[in-house]
PDB file of N, CA and C in Angstrom:
ATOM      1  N   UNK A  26       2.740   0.377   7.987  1.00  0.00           N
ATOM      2  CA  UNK A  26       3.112   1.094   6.777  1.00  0.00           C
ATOM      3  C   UNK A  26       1.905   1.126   5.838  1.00  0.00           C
ATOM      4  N   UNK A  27       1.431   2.180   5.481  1.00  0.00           N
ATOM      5  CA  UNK A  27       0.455   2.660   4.535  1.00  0.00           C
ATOM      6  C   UNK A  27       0.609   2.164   3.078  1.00  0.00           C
ATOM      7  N   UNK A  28       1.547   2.093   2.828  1.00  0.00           N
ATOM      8  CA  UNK A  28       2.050   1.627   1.497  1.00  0.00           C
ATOM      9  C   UNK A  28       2.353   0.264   1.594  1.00  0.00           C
ATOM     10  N   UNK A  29       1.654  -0.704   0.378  1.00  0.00           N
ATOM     11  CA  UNK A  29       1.684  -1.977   0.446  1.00  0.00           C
ATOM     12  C   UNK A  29       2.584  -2.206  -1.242  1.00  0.00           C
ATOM     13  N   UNK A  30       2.916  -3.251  -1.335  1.00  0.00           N
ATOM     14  CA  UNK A  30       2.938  -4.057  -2.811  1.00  0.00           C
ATOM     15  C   UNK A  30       2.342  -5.124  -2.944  1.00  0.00           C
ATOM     16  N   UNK A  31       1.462  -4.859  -4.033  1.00  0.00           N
ATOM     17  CA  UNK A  31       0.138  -6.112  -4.488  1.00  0.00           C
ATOM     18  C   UNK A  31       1.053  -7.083  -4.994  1.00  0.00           C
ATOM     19  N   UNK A  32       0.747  -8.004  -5.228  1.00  0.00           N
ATOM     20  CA  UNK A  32       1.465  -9.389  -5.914  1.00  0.00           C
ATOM     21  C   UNK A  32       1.608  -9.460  -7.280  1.00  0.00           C
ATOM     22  N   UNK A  33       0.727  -8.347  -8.104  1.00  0.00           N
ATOM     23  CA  UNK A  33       1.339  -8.390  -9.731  1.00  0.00           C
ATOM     24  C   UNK A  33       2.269  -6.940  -9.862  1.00  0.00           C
ATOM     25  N   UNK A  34       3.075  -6.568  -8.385  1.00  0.00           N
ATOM     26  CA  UNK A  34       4.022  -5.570  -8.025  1.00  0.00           C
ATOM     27  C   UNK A  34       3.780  -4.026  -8.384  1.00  0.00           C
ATOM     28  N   UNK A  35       2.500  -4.308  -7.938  1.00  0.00           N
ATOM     29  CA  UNK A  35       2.213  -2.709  -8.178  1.00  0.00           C
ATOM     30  C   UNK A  35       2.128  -2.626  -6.273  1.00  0.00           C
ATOM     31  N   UNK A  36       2.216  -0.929  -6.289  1.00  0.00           N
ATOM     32  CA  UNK A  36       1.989  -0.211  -5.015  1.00  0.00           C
ATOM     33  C   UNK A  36       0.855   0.324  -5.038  1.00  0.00           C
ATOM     34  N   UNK A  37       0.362   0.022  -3.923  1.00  0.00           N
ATOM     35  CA  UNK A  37      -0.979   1.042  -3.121  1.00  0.00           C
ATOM     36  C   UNK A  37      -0.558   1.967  -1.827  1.00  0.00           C
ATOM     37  N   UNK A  38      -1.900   2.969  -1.837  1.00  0.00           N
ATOM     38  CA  UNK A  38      -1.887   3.263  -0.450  1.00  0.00           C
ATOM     39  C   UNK A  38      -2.876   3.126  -0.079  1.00  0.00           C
ATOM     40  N   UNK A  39      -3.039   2.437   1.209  1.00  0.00           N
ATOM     41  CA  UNK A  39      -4.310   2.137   1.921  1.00  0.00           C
ATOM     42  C   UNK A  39      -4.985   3.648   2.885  1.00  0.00           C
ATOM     43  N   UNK A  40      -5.718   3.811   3.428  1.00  0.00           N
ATOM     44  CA  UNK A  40      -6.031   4.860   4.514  1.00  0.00           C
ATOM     45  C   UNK A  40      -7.269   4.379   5.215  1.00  0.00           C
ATOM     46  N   UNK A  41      -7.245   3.579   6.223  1.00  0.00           N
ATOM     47  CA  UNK A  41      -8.409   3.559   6.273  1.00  0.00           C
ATOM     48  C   UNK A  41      -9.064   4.733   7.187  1.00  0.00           C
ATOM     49  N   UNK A  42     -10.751   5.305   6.907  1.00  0.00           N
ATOM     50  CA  UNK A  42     -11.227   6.102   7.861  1.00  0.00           C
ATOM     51  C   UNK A  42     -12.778   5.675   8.129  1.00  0.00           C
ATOM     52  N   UNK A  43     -13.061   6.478   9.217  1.00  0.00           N
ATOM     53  CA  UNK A  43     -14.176   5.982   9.961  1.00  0.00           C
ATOM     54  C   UNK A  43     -14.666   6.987  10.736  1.00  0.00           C
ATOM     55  N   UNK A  44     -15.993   7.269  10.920  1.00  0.00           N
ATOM     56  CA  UNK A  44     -16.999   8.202  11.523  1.00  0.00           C
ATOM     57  C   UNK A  44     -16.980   7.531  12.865  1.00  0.00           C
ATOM     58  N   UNK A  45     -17.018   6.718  13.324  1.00  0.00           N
ATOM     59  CA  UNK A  45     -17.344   5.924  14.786  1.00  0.00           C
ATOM     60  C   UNK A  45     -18.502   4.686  14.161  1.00  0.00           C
ATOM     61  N   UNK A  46     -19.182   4.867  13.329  1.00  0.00           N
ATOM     62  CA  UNK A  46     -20.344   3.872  12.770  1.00  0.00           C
ATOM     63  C   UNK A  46     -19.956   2.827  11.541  1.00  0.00           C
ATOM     64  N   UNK A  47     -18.821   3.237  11.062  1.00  0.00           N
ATOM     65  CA  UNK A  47     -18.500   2.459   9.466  1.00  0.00           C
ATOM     66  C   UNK A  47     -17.011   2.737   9.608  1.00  0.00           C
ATOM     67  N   UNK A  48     -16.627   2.302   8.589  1.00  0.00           N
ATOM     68  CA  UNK A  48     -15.173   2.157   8.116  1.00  0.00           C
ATOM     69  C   UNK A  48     -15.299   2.600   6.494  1.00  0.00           C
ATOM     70  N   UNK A  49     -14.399   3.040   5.836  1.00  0.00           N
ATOM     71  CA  UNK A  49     -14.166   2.850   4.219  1.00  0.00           C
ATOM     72  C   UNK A  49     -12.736   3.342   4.163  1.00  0.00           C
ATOM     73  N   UNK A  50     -12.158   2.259   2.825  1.00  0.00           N
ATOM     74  CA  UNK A  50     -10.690   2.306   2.749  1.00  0.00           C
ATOM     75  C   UNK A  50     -10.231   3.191   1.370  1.00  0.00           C
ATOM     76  N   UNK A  51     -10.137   4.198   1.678  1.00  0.00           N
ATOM     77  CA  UNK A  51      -9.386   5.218   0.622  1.00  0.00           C
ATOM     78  C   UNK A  51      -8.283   4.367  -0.291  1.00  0.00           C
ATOM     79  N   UNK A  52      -7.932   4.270  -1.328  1.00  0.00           N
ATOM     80  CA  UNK A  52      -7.193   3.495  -1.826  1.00  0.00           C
ATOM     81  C   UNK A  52      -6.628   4.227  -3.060  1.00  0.00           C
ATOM     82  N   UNK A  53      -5.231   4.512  -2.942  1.00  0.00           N
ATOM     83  CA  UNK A  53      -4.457   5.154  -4.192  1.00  0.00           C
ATOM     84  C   UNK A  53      -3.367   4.250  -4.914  1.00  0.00           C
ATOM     85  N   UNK A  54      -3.133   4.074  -6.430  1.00  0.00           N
ATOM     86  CA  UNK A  54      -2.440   3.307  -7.137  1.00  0.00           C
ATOM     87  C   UNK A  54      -1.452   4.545  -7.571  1.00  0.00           C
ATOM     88  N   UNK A  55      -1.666   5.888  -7.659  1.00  0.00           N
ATOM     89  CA  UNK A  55      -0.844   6.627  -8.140  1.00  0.00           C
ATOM     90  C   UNK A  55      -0.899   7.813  -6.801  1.00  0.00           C
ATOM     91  N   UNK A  56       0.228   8.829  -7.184  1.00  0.00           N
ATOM     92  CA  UNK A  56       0.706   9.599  -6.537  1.00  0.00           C
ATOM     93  C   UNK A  56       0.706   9.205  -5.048  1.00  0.00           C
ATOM     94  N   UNK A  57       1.289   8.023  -4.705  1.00  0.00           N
ATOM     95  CA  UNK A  57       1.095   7.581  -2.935  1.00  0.00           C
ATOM     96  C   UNK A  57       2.208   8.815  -2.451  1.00  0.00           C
ATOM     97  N   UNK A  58       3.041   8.948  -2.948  1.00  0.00           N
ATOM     98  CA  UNK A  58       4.035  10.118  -1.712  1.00  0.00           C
ATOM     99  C   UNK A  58       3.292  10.888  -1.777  1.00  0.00           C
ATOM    100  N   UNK A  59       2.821  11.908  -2.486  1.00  0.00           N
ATOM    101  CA  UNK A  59       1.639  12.659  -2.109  1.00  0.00           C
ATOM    102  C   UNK A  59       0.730  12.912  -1.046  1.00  0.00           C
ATOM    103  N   UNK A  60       0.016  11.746  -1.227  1.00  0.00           N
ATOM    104  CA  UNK A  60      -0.930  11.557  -0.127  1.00  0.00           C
ATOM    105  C   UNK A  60      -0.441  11.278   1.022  1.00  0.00           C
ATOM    106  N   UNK A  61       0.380  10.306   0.993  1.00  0.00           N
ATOM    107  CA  UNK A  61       1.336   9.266   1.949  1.00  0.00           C
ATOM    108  C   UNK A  61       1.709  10.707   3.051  1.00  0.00           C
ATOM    109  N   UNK A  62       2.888  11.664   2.405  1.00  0.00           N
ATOM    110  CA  UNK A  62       2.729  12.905   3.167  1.00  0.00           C
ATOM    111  C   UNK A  62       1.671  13.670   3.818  1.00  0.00           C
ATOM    112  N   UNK A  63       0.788  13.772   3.072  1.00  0.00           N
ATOM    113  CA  UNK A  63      -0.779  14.909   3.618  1.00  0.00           C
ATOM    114  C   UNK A  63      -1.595  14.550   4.763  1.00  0.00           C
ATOM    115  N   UNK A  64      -1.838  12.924   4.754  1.00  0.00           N
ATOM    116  CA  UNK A  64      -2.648  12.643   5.305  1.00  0.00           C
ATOM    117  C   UNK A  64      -2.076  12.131   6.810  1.00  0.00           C
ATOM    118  N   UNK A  65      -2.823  12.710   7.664  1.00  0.00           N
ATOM    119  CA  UNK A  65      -1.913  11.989   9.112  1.00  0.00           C
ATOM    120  C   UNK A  65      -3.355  11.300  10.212  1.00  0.00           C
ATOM    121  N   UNK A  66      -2.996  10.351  10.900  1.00  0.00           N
ATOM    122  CA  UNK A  66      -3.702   9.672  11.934  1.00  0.00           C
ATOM    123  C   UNK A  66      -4.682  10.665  12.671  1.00  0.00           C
ATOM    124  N   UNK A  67      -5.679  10.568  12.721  1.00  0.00           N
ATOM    125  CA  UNK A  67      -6.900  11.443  13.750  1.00  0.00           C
ATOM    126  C   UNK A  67      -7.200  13.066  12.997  1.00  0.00           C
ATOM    127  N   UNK A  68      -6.326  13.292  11.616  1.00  0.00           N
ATOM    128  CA  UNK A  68      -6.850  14.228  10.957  1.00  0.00           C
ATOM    129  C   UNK A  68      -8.462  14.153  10.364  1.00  0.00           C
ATOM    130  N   UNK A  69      -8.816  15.259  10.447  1.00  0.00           N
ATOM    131  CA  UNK A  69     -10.696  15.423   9.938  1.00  0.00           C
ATOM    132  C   UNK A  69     -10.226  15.745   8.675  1.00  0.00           C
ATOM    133  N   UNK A  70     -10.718  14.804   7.191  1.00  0.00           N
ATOM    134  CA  UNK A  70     -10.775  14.769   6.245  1.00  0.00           C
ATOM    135  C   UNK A  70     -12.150  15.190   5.753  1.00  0.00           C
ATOM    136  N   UNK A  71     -12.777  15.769   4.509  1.00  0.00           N
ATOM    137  CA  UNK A  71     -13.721  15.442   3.738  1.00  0.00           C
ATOM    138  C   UNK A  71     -13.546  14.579   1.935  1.00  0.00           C
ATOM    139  N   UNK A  72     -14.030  13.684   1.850  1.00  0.00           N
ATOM    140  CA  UNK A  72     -13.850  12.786   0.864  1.00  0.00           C
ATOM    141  C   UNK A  72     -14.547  12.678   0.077  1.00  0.00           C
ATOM    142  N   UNK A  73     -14.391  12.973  -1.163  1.00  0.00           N
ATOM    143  CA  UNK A  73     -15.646  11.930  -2.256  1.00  0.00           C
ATOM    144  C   UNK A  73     -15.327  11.505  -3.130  1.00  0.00           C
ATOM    145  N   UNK A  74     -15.877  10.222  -2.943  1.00  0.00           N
ATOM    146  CA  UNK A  74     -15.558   9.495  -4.322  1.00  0.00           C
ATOM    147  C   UNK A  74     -17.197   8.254  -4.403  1.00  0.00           C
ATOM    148  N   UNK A  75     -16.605   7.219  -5.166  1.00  0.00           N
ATOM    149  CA  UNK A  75     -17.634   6.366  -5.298  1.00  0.00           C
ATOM    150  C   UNK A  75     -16.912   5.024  -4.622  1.00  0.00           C
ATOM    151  N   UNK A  76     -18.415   4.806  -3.794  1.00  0.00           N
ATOM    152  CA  UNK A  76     -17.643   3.944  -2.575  1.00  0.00           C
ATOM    153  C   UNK A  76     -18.115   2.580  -3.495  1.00  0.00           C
ATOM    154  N   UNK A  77     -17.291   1.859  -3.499  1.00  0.00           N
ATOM    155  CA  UNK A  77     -17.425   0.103  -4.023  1.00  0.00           C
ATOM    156  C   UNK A  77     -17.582  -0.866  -2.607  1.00  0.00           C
ATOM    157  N   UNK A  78     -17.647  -1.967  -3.103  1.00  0.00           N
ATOM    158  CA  UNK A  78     -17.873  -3.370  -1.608  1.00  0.00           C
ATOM    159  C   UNK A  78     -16.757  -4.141  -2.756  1.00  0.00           C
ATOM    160  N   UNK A  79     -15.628  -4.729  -1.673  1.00  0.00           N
ATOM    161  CA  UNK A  79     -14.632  -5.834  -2.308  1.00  0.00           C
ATOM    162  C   UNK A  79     -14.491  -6.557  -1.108  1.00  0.00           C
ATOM    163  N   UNK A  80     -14.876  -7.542  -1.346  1.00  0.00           N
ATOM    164  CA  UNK A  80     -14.985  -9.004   0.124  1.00  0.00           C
ATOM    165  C   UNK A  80     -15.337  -7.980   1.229  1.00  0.00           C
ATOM    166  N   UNK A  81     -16.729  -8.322   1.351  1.00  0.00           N
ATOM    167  CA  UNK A  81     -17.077  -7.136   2.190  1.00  0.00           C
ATOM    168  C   UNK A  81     -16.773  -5.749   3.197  1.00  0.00           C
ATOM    169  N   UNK A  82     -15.966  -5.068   2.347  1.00  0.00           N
ATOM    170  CA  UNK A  82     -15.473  -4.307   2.732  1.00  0.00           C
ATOM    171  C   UNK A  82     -15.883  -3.331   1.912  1.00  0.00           C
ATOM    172  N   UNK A  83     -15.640  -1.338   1.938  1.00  0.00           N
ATOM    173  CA  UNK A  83     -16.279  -0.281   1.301  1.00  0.00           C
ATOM    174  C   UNK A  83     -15.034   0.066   1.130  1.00  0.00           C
ATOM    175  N   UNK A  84     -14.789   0.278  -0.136  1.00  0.00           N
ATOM    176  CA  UNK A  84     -13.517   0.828  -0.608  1.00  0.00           C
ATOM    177  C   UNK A  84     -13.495   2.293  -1.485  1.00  0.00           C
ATOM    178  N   UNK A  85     -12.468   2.609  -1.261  1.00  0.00           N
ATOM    179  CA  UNK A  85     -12.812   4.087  -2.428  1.00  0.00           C
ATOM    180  C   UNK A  85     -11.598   4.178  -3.459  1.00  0.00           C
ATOM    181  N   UNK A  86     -11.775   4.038  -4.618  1.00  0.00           N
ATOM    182  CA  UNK A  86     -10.756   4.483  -5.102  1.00  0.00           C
ATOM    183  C   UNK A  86     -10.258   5.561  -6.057  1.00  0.00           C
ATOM    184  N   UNK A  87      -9.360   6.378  -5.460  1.00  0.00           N
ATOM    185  CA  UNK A  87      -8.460   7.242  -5.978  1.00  0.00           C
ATOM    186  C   UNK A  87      -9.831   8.785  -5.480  1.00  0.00           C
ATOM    187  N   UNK A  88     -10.131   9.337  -4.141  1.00  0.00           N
ATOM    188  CA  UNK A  88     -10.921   9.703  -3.830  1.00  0.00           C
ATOM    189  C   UNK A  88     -10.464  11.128  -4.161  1.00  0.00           C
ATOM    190  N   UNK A  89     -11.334  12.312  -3.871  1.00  0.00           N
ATOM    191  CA  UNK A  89     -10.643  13.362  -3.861  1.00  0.00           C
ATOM    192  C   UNK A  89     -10.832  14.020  -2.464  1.00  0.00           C
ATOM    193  N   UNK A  90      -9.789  14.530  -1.699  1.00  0.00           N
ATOM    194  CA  UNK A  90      -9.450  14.508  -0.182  1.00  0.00           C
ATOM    195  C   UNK A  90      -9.352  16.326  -0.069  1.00  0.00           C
ATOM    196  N   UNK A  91     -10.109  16.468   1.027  1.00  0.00           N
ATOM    197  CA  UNK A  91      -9.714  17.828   1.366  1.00  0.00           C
ATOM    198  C   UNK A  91      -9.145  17.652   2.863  1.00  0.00           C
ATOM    199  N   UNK A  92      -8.479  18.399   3.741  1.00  0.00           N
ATOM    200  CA  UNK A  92      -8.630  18.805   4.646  1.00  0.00           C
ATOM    201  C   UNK A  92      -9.588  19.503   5.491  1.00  0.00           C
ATOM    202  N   UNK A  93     -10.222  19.238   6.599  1.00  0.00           N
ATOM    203  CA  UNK A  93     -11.121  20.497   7.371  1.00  0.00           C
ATOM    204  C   UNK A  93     -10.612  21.599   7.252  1.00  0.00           C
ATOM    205  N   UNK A  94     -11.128  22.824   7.483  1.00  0.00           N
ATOM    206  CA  UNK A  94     -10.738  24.083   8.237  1.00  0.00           C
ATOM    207  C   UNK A  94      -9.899  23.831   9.382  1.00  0.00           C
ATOM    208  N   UNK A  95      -8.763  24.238   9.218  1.00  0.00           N
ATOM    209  CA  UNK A  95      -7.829  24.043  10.783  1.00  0.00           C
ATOM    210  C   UNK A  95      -7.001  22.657  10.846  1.00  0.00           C
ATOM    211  N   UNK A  96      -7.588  22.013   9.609  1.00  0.00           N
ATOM    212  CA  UNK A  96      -7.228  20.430  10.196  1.00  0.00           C
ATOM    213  C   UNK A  96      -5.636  20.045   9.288  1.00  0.00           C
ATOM    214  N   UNK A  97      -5.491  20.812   8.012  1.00  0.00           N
ATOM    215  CA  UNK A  97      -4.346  20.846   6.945  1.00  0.00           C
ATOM    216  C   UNK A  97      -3.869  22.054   6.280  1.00  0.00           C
ATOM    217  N   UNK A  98      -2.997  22.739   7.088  1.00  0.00           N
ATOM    218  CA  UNK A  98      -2.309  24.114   6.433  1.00  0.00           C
ATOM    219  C   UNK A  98      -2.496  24.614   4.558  1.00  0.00           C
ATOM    220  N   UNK A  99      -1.945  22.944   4.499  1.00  0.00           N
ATOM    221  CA  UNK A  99      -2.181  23.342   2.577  1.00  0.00           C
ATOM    222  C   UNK A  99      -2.967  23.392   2.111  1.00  0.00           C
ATOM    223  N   UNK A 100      -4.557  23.836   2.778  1.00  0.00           N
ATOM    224  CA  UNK A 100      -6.081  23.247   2.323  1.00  0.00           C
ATOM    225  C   UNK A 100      -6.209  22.276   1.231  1.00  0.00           C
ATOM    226  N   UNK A 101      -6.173  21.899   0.055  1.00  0.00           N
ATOM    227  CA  UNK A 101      -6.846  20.598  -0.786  1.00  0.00           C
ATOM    228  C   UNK A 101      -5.819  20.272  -1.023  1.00  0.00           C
ATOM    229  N   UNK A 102      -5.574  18.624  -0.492  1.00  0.00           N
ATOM    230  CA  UNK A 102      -4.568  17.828  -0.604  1.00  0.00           C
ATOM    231  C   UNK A 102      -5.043  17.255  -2.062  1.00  0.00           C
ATOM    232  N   UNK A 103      -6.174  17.461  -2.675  1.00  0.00           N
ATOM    233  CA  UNK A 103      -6.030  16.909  -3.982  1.00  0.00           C
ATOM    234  C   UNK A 103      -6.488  17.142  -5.434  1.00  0.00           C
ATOM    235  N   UNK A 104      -5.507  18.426  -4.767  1.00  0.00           N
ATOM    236  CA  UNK A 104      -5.860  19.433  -6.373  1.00  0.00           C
ATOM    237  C   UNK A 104      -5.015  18.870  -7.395  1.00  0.00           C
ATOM    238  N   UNK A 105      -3.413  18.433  -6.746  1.00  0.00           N
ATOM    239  CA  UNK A 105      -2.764  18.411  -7.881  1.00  0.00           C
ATOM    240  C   UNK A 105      -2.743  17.006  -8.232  1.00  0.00           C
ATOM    241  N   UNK A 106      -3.011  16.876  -9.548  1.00  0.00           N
ATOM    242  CA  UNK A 106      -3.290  15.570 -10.229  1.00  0.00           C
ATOM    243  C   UNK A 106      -2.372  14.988 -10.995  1.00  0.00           C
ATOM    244  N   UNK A 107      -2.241  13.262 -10.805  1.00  0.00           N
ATOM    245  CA  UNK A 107      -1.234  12.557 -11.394  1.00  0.00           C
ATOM    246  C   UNK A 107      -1.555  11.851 -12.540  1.00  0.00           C
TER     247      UNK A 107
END
């Protein structure tokens, strides 16, 4: 399950993705059904945001996500803002 609850009871959504060389974990505190819907396993995303290190790991948070060409009917999963 993509959706976690942190211990001071807030919700995230995790995503993690990866080129074949790295990993970085997309990370949303707001609008998770949103995303939670858009985004599916082995879809080609383009992402940007500003990548951070938290216990060595590359995290992103609250990124802005497109779909490829071909890869998400609704093209920009993150136009609409919460």
């Amino acid at each position: 399950q993509p959706v976690a609850e942190l211990r001071n009871g807030r919700r995230v959504l995790e995503v993690v993705i990866t080129d074949g060389s790295a990993a970085v974990a997309l990370k949303w505190f707001r609008g998770l059904q949103h995303f939670a819907e858009r985004i599916r396993p082995g879809q080609r995303l383009l992402v940007a945001g500003d990548v951070r290190r938290y216990r060595y790991a590359k995290e992103v948070y609250h990124p802005d996500v497109e779909g490829l060409a071909g890869e998400e009917p609704g093209g920009s999963l993150a136009r609409d803002r919460f």
